[in-house]
CSV table of C-alpha atoms in Angstrom, one decimal:
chain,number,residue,atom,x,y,z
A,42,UNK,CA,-10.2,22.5,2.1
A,43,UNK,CA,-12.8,22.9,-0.4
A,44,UNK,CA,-12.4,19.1,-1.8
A,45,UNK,CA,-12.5,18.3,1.7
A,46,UNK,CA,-15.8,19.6,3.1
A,47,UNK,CA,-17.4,18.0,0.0
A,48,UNK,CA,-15.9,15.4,0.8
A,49,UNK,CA,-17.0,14.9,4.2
A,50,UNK,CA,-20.7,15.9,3.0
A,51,UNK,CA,-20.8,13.5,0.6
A,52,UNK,CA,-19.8,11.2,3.5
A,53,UNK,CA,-22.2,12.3,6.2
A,54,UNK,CA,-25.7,12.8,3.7
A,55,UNK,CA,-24.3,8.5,2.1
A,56,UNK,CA,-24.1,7.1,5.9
A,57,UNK,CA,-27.6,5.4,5.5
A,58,UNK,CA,-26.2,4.0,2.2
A,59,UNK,CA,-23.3,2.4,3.8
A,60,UNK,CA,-23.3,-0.8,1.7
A,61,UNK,CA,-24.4,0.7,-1.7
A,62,UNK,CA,-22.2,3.6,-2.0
A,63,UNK,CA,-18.4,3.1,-1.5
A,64,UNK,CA,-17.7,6.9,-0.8
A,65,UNK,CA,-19.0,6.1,2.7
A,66,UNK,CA,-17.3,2.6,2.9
A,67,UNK,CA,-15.2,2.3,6.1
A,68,UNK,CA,-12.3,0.3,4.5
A,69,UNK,CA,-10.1,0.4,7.7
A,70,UNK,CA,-9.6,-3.4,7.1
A,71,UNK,CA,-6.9,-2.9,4.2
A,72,UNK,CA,-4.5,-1.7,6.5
A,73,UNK,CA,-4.9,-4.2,9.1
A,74,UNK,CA,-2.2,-6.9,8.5
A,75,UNK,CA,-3.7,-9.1,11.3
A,76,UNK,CA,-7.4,-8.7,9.5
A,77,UNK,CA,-9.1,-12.3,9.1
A,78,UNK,CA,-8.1,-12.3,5.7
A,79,UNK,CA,-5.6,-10.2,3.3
A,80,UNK,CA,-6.3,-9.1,-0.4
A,81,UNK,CA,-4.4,-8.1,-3.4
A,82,UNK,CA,-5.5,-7.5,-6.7
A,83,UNK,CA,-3.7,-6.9,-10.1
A,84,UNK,CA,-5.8,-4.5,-13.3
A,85,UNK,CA,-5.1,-5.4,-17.0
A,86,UNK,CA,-7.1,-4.3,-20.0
A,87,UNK,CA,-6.9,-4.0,-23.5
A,88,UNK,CA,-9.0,-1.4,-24.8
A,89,UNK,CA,-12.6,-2.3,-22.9
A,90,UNK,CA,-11.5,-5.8,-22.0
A,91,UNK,CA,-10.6,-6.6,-18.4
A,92,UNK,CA,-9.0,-9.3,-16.7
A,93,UNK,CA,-8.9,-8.3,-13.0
A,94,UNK,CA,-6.9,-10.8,-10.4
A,95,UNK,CA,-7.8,-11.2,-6.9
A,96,UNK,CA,-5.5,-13.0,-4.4
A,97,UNK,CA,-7.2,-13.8,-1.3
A,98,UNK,CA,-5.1,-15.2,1.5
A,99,UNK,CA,-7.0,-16.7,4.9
A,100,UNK,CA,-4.8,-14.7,7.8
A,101,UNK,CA,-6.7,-16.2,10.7
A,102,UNK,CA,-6.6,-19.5,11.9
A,103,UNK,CA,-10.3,-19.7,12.7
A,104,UNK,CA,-12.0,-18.9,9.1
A,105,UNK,CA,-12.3,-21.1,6.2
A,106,UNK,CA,-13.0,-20.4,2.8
A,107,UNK,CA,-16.3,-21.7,2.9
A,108,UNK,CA,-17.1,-18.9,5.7
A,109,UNK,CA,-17.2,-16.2,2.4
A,110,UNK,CA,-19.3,-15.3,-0.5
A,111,UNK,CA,-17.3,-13.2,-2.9
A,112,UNK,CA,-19.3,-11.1,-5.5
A,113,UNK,CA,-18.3,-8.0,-7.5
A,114,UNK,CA,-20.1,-5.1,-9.2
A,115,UNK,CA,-18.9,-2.8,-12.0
A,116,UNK,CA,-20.4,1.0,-10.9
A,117,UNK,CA,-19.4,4.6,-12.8
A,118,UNK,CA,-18.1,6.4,-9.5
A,119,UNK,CA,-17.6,5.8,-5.8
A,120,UNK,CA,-21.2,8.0,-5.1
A,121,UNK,CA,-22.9,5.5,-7.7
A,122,UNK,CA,-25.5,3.1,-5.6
A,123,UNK,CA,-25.2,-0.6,-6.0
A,124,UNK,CA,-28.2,-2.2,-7.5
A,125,UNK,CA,-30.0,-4.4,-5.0
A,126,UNK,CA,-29.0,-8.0,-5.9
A,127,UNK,CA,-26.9,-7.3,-8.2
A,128,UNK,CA,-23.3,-8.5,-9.0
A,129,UNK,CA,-21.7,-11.6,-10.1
A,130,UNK,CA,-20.7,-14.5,-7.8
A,131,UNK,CA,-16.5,-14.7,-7.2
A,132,UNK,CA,-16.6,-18.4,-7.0
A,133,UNK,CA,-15.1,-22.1,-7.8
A,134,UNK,CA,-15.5,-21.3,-11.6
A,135,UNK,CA,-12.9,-18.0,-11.1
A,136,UNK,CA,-10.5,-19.8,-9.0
A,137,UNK,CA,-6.9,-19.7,-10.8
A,138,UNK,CA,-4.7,-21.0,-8.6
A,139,UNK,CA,-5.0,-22.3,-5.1
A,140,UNK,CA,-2.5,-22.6,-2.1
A,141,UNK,CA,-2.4,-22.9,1.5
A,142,UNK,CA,-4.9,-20.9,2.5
A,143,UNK,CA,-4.6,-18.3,-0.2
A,144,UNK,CA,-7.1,-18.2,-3.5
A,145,UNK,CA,-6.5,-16.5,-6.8
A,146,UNK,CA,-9.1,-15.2,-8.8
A,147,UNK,CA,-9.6,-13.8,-12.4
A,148,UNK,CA,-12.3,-11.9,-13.7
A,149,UNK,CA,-12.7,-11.3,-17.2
A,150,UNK,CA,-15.7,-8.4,-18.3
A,151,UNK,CA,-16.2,-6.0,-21.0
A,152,UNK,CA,-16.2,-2.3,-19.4
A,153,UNK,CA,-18.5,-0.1,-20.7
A,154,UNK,CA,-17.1,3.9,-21.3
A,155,UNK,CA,-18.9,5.3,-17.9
A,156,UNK,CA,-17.8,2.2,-15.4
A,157,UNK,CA,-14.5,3.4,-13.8
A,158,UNK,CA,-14.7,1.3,-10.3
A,159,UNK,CA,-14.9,-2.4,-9.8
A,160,UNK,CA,-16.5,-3.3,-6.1
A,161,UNK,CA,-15.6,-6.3,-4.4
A,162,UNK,CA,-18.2,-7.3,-1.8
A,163,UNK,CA,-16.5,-9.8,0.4
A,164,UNK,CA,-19.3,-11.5,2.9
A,165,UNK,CA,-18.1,-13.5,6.0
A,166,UNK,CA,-21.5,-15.4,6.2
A,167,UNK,CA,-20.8,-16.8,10.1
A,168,UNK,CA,-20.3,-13.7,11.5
A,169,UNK,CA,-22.9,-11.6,9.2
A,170,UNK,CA,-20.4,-9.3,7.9
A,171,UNK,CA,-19.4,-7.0,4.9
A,172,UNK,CA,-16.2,-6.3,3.7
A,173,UNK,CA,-15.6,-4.1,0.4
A,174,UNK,CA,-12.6,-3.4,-1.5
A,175,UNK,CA,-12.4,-0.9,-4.3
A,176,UNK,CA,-10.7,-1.4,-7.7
A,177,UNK,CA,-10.5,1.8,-9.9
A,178,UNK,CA,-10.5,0.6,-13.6
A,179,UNK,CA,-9.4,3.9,-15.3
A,180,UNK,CA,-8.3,7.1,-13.7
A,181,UNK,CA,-8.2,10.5,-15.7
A,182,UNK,CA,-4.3,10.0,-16.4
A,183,UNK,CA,-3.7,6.2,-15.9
A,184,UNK,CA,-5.2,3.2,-17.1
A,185,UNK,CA,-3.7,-0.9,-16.6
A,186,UNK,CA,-1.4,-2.0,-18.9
A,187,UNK,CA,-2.2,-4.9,-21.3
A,188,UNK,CA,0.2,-6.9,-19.4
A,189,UNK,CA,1.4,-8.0,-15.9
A,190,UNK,CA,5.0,-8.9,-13.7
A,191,UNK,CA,3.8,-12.7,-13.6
A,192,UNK,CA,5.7,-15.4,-10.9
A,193,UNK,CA,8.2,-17.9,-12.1
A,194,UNK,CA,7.0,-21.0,-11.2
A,195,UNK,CA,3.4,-19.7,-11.5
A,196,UNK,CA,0.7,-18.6,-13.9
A,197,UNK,CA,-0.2,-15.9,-11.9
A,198,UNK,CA,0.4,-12.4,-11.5
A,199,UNK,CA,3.5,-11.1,-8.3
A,200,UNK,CA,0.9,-9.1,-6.6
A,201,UNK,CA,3.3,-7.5,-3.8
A,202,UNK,CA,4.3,-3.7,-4.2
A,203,UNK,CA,8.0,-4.4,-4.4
A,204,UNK,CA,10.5,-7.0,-6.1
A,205,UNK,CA,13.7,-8.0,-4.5
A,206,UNK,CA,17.0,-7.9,-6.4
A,207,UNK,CA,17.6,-11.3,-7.8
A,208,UNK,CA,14.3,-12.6,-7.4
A,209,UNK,CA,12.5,-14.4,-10.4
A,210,UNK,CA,9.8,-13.0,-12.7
A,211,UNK,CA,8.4,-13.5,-16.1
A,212,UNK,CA,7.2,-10.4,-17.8
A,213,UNK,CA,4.0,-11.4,-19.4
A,214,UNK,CA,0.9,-10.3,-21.9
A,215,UNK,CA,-2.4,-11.6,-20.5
A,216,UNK,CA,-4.2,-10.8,-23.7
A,217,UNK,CA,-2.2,-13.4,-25.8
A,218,UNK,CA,0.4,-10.5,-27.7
A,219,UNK,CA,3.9,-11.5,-27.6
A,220,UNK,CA,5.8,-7.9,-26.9
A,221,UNK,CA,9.5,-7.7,-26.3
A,222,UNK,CA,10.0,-5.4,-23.1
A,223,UNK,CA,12.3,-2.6,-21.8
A,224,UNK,CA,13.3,-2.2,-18.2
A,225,UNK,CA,15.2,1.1,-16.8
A,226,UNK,CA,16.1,2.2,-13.3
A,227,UNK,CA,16.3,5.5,-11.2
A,228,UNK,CA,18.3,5.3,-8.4
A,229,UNK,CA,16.0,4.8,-4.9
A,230,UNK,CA,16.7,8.2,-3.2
A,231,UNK,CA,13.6,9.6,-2.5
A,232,UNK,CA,13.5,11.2,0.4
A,233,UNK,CA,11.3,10.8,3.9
A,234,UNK,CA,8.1,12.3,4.6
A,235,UNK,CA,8.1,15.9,6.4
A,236,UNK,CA,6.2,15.8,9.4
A,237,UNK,CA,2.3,16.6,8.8
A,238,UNK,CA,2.7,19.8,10.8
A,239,UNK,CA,5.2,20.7,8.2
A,240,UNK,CA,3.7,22.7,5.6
A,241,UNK,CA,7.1,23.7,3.6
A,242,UNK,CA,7.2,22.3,0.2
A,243,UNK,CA,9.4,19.0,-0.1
A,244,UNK,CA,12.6,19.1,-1.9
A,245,UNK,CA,12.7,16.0,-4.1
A,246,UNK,CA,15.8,14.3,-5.1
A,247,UNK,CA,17.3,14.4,-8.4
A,248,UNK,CA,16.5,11.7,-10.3
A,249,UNK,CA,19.9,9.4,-11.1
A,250,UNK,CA,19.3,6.7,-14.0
A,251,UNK,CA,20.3,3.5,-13.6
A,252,UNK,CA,23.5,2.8,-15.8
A,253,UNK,CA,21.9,-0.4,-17.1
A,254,UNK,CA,19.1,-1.1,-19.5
A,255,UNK,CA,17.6,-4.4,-19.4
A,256,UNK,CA,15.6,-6.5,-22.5
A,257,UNK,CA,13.6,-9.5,-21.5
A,258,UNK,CA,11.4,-10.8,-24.3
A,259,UNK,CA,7.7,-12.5,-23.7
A,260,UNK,CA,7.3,-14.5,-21.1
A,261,UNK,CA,10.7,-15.4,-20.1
A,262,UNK,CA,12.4,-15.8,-16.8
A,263,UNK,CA,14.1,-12.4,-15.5
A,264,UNK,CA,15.9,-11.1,-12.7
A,265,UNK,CA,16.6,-7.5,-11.6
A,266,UNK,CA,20.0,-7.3,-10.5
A,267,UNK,CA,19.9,-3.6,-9.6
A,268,UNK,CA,18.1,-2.2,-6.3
A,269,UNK,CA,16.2,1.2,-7.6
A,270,UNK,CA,13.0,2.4,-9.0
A,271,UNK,CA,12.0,0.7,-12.3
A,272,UNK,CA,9.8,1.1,-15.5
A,273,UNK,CA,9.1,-1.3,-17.7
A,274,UNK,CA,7.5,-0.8,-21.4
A,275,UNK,CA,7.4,-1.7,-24.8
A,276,UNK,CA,7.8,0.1,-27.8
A,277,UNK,CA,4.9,-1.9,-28.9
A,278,UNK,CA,2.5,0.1,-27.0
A,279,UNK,CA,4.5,3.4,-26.4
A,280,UNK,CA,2.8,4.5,-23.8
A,281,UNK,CA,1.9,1.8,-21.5
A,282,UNK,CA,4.1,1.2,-18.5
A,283,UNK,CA,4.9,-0.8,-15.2
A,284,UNK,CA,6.6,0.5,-12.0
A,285,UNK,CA,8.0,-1.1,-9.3
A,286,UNK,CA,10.0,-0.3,-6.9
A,287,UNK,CA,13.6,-3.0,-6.4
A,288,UNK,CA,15.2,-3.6,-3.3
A,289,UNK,CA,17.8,-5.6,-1.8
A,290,UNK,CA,17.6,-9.6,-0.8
A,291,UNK,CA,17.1,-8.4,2.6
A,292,UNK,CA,13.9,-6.3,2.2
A,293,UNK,CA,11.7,-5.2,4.2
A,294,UNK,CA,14.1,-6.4,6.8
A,295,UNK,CA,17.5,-4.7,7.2
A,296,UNK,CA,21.2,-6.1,6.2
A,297,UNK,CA,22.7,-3.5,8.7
A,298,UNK,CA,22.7,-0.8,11.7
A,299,UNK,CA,23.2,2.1,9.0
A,300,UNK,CA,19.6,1.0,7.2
A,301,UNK,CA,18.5,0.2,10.5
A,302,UNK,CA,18.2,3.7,11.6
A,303,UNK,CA,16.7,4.8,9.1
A,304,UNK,CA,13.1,4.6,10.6
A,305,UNK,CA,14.7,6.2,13.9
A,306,UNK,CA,14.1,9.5,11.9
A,307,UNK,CA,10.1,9.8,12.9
A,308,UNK,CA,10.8,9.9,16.7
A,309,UNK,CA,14.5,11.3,16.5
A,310,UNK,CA,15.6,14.9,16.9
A,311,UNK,CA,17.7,16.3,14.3
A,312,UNK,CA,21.0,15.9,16.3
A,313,UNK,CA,20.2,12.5,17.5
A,314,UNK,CA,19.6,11.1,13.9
A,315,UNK,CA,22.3,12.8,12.3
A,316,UNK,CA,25.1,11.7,15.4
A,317,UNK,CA,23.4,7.8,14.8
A,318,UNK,CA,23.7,8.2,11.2
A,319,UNK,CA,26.8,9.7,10.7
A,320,UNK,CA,28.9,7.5,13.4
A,321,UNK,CA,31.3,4.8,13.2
A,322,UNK,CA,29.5,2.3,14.7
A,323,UNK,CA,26.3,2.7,14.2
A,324,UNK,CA,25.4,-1.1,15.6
A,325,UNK,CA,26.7,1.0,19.0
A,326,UNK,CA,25.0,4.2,18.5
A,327,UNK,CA,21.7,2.1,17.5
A,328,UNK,CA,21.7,0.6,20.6
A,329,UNK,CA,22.8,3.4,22.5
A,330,UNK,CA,20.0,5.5,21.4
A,331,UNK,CA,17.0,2.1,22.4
A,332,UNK,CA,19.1,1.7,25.7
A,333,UNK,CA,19.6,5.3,27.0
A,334,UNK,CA,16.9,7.3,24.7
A,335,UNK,CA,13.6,5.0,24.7
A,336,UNK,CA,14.8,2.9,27.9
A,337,UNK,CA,16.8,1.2,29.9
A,338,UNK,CA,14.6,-1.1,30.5
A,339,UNK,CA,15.7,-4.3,28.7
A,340,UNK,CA,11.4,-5.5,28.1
A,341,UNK,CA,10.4,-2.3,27.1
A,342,UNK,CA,13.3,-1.8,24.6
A,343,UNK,CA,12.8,-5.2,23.1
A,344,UNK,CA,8.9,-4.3,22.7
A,345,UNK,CA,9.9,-1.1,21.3
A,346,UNK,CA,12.4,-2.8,18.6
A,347,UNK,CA,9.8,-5.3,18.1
A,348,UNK,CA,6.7,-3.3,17.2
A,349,UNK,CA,8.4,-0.1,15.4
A,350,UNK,CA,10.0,-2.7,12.8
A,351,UNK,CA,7.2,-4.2,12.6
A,352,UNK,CA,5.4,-1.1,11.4
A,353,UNK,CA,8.2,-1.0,8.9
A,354,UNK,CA,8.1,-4.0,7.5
A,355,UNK,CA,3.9,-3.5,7.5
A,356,UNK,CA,4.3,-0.2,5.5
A,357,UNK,CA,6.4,-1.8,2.7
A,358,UNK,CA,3.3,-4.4,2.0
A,359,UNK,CA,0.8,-1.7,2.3
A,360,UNK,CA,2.4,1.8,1.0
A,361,UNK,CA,5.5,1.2,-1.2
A,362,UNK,CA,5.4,3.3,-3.8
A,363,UNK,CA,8.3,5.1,-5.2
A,364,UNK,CA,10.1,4.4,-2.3
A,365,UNK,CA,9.6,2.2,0.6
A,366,UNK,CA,6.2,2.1,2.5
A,367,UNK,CA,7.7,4.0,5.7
A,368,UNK,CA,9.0,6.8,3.8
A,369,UNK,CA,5.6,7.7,2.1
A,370,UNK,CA,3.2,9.9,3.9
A,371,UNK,CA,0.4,7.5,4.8
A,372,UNK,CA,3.3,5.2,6.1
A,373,UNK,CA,4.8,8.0,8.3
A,374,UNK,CA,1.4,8.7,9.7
A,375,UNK,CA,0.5,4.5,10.2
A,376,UNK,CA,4.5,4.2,11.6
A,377,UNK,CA,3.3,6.7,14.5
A,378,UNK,CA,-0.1,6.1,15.1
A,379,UNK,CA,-0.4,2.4,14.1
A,380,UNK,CA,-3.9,1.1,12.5
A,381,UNK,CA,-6.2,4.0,11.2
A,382,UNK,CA,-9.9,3.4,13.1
A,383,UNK,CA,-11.6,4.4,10.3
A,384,UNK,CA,-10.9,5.0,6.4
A,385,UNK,CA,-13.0,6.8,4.1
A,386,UNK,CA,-11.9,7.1,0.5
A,387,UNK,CA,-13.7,8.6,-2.7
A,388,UNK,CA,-11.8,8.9,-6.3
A,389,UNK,CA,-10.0,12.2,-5.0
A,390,UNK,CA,-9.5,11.7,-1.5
A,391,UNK,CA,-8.4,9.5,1.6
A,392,UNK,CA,-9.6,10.3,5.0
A,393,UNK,CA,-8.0,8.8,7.8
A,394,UNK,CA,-9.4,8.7,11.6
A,395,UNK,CA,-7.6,8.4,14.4
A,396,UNK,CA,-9.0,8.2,18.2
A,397,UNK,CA,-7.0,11.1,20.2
A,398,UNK,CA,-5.4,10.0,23.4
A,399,UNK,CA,-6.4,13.3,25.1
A,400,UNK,CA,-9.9,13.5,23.4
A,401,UNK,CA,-11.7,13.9,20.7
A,402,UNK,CA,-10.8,12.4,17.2
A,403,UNK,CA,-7.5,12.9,14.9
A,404,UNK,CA,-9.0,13.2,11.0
A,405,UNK,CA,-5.8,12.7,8.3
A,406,UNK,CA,-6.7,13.7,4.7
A,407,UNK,CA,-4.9,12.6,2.0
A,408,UNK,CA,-5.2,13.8,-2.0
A,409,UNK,CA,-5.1,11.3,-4.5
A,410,UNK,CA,-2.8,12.2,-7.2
A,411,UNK,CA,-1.5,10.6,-10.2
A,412,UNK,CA,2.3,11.7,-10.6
A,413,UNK,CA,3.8,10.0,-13.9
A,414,UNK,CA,0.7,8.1,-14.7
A,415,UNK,CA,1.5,6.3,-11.1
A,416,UNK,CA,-0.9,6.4,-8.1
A,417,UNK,CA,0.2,8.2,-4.7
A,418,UNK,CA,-1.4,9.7,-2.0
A,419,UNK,CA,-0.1,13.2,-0.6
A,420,UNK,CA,-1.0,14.1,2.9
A,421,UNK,CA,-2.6,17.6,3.5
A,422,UNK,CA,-0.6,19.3,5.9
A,423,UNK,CA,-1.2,21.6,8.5
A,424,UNK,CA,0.2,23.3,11.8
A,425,UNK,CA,-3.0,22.0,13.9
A,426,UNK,CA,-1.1,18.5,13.7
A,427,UNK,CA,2.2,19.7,15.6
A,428,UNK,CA,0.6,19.4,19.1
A,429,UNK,CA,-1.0,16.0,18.8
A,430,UNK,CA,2.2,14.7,16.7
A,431,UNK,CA,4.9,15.5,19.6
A,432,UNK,CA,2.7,14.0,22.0
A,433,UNK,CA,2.6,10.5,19.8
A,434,UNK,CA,6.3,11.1,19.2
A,435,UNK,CA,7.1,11.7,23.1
A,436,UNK,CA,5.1,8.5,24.0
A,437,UNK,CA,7.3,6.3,21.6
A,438,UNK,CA,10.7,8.2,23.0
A,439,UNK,CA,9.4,7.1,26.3
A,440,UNK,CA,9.0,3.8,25.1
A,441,UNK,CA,5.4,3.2,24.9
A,442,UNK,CA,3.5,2.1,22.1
A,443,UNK,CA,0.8,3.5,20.2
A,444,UNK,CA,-1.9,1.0,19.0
């Protein structure tokens, strides 16, 4: 709660500093999938030196690339203020690779010892607006790896969260080294996020190691073949390391009922997921539950498939971490309640807001941890959610959605 509060005053006393200070940046625009335009970005260094990829994709029909002006500024902290007119143009001379509609960057800068967050200013010139997105460099227990999962066919880092089995990398040094790398597995059964009224510790799975051990040297063309949670390394640099999380060809779509109902679990009871889960047809019991549970309505159950899977499949682009997006605790919270209206985020904390259907706002905080050297945001629970949560449950069982 402490964190919090500070959090929130460092928020409310930075409002007037909205574009110079990124603790009181609303960055709601990340987790809008149907924003104007989407962006990536990939962090490698060697010792001080970064090489920083952007990939900027045009999502909306009506923008162009000459609509932006990209700059970027190098600041100690998320509290720091930008220097008026400062920062360095993103332009044609960074451009690495270009596609339809979709630009790759690379910026290349020396960090100096106190700069620990890269800010990306992102200016739509027609409509007079400012977008920011912000890059930690260097975290207390982390820092990027000297070398990136690059594409097959392309000199340019995979920037998505997740890999599917059988799908074509090259494991790559962007400083120029030529490392031989190791790749081992943990079996993906992590579990799904307790509700946010649920305040009970979670009971992680036991970690199960992948039987096989894969070698890939520099550069080369590899393929996972096995669906789990990966690391790769090198003894060269013992302890720098890549994860990713593997799934199946099908991903994030489903092959089957079984993985289908999965999701089901956010806006089940306990009964009714275990009876889907556990019966012999579950293509029957999936559609049982839509048809009889959610509606008989044959529109309103084809709008309820429609936009709950597509949460899913949104999640796994934004959240996916050590297990698929939905099954993290900002995708549980974005499965139910959709887009956040506002996001706040500092080096320690996420805050998302929510409007309340029966008044008021709903404020989600989430910690920013760093478990294994990895990135991950853990919710901060707490019984006042339970009212406001079967409410947004109840509206989906009654087969209307929340946007």
């Amino acid at each position: 709660m402490k964190s919090f509060l500070s959090f929130l005053l460092s928020m409310i006393c930075s409002m007037s500093w909205a574009q110079q200070r990124m603790s009181s940046t609303e960055l709601s625009y990340l987790y809008n999938e149907e924003n104007e335009f989407l962006i990536r970005f990939q962090v490698a260094s060697q010792g001080n030196d970064y090489k920083v990829y952007l990939n900027f994709m045009l999502n909306d029909g009506n923008v162009r690339i000459t609509d932006y002006n990209l700059r970027y500024d190098i600041r100690e902290s998320y509290i720091t203020e930008k220097i008026i007119e400062s920062g360095d143009p993103i332009d044609s001379t960074k451009v690495l690779d270009v596609a339809f509609r979709e630009f790759t960057y690379l910026l290349e800068f020396e960090k100096q010892n106190n700069n620990n967050l890269l800010v990306v200013d992102i200016y739509n010139v027609v409509k007079d607006e400012h977008f920011y997105l912000d890059i930690p460099l260097s975290g207390e227990t982390t820092k990027p790896t000297s070398y990136l999962i690059f594409e097959a066919d392309k000199d340019i880092p995979y920037f998505s969260k997740y890999i599917n089995r059988n799908y074509p990398i090259r494991i790559k040094s962007v400083f120029g080294e030529s490392l031989n790398y190791k790749v081992s597995g943990i079996e993906n059964n992590k579990p799904v996020s307790l509700p946010p009224f649920d305040e009970s510790e979670r009971t992680e799975s036991t970690e199960v190691p992948i039987d096989t051990l894969y070698e890939t040297n520099e550069d080369e063309l590899f393929e996972f073949n096995n669906e789990g949670y990966h690391t790769i390394y090198t003894s060269d640099i013992p302890d720098s390391f890549i994860k990713i999380l593997v799934a199946d060809e099908f991903f994030p779509y489903f092959e089957d009922y079984k993985d289908l109902i999965q999701p089901l679990i956010y806006v089940s009871s306990n009964k009714e997921y275990t009876e889907m889960r556990d019966a012999e047809d579950t293509r029957l019991a999936f559609e049982n539950y839509v048809n009889n549970t959610i509606t008989a309505n044959q529109v309103i159950a084809k709008n309820f498939v429609k936009f709950y899977y597509r949460r899913v499949r949104e999640s796994a682009r934004l959240f996916t971490e050590d297990r698929a997006g939905w099954k993290t605790d900002r995708g549980m919270i974005f499965q139910v309640y959709g887009d956040p209206a506002q996001v706040f985020r500092n080096e320690k904390t996420e805050l998302w807001v929510y409007t309340s259907p029966i008044g008021g706002r709903i404020r989600f905080i989430f910690d920013i941890i760093y478990d294994k050297g990895i990135r991950q945001f853990k919710l901060i629970r707490g019984n006042r959610y339970r009212e406001e949560w079967m409410q947004a449950v109840t509206q989906w069982r009654a087969g209307r959605i929340i946007e």
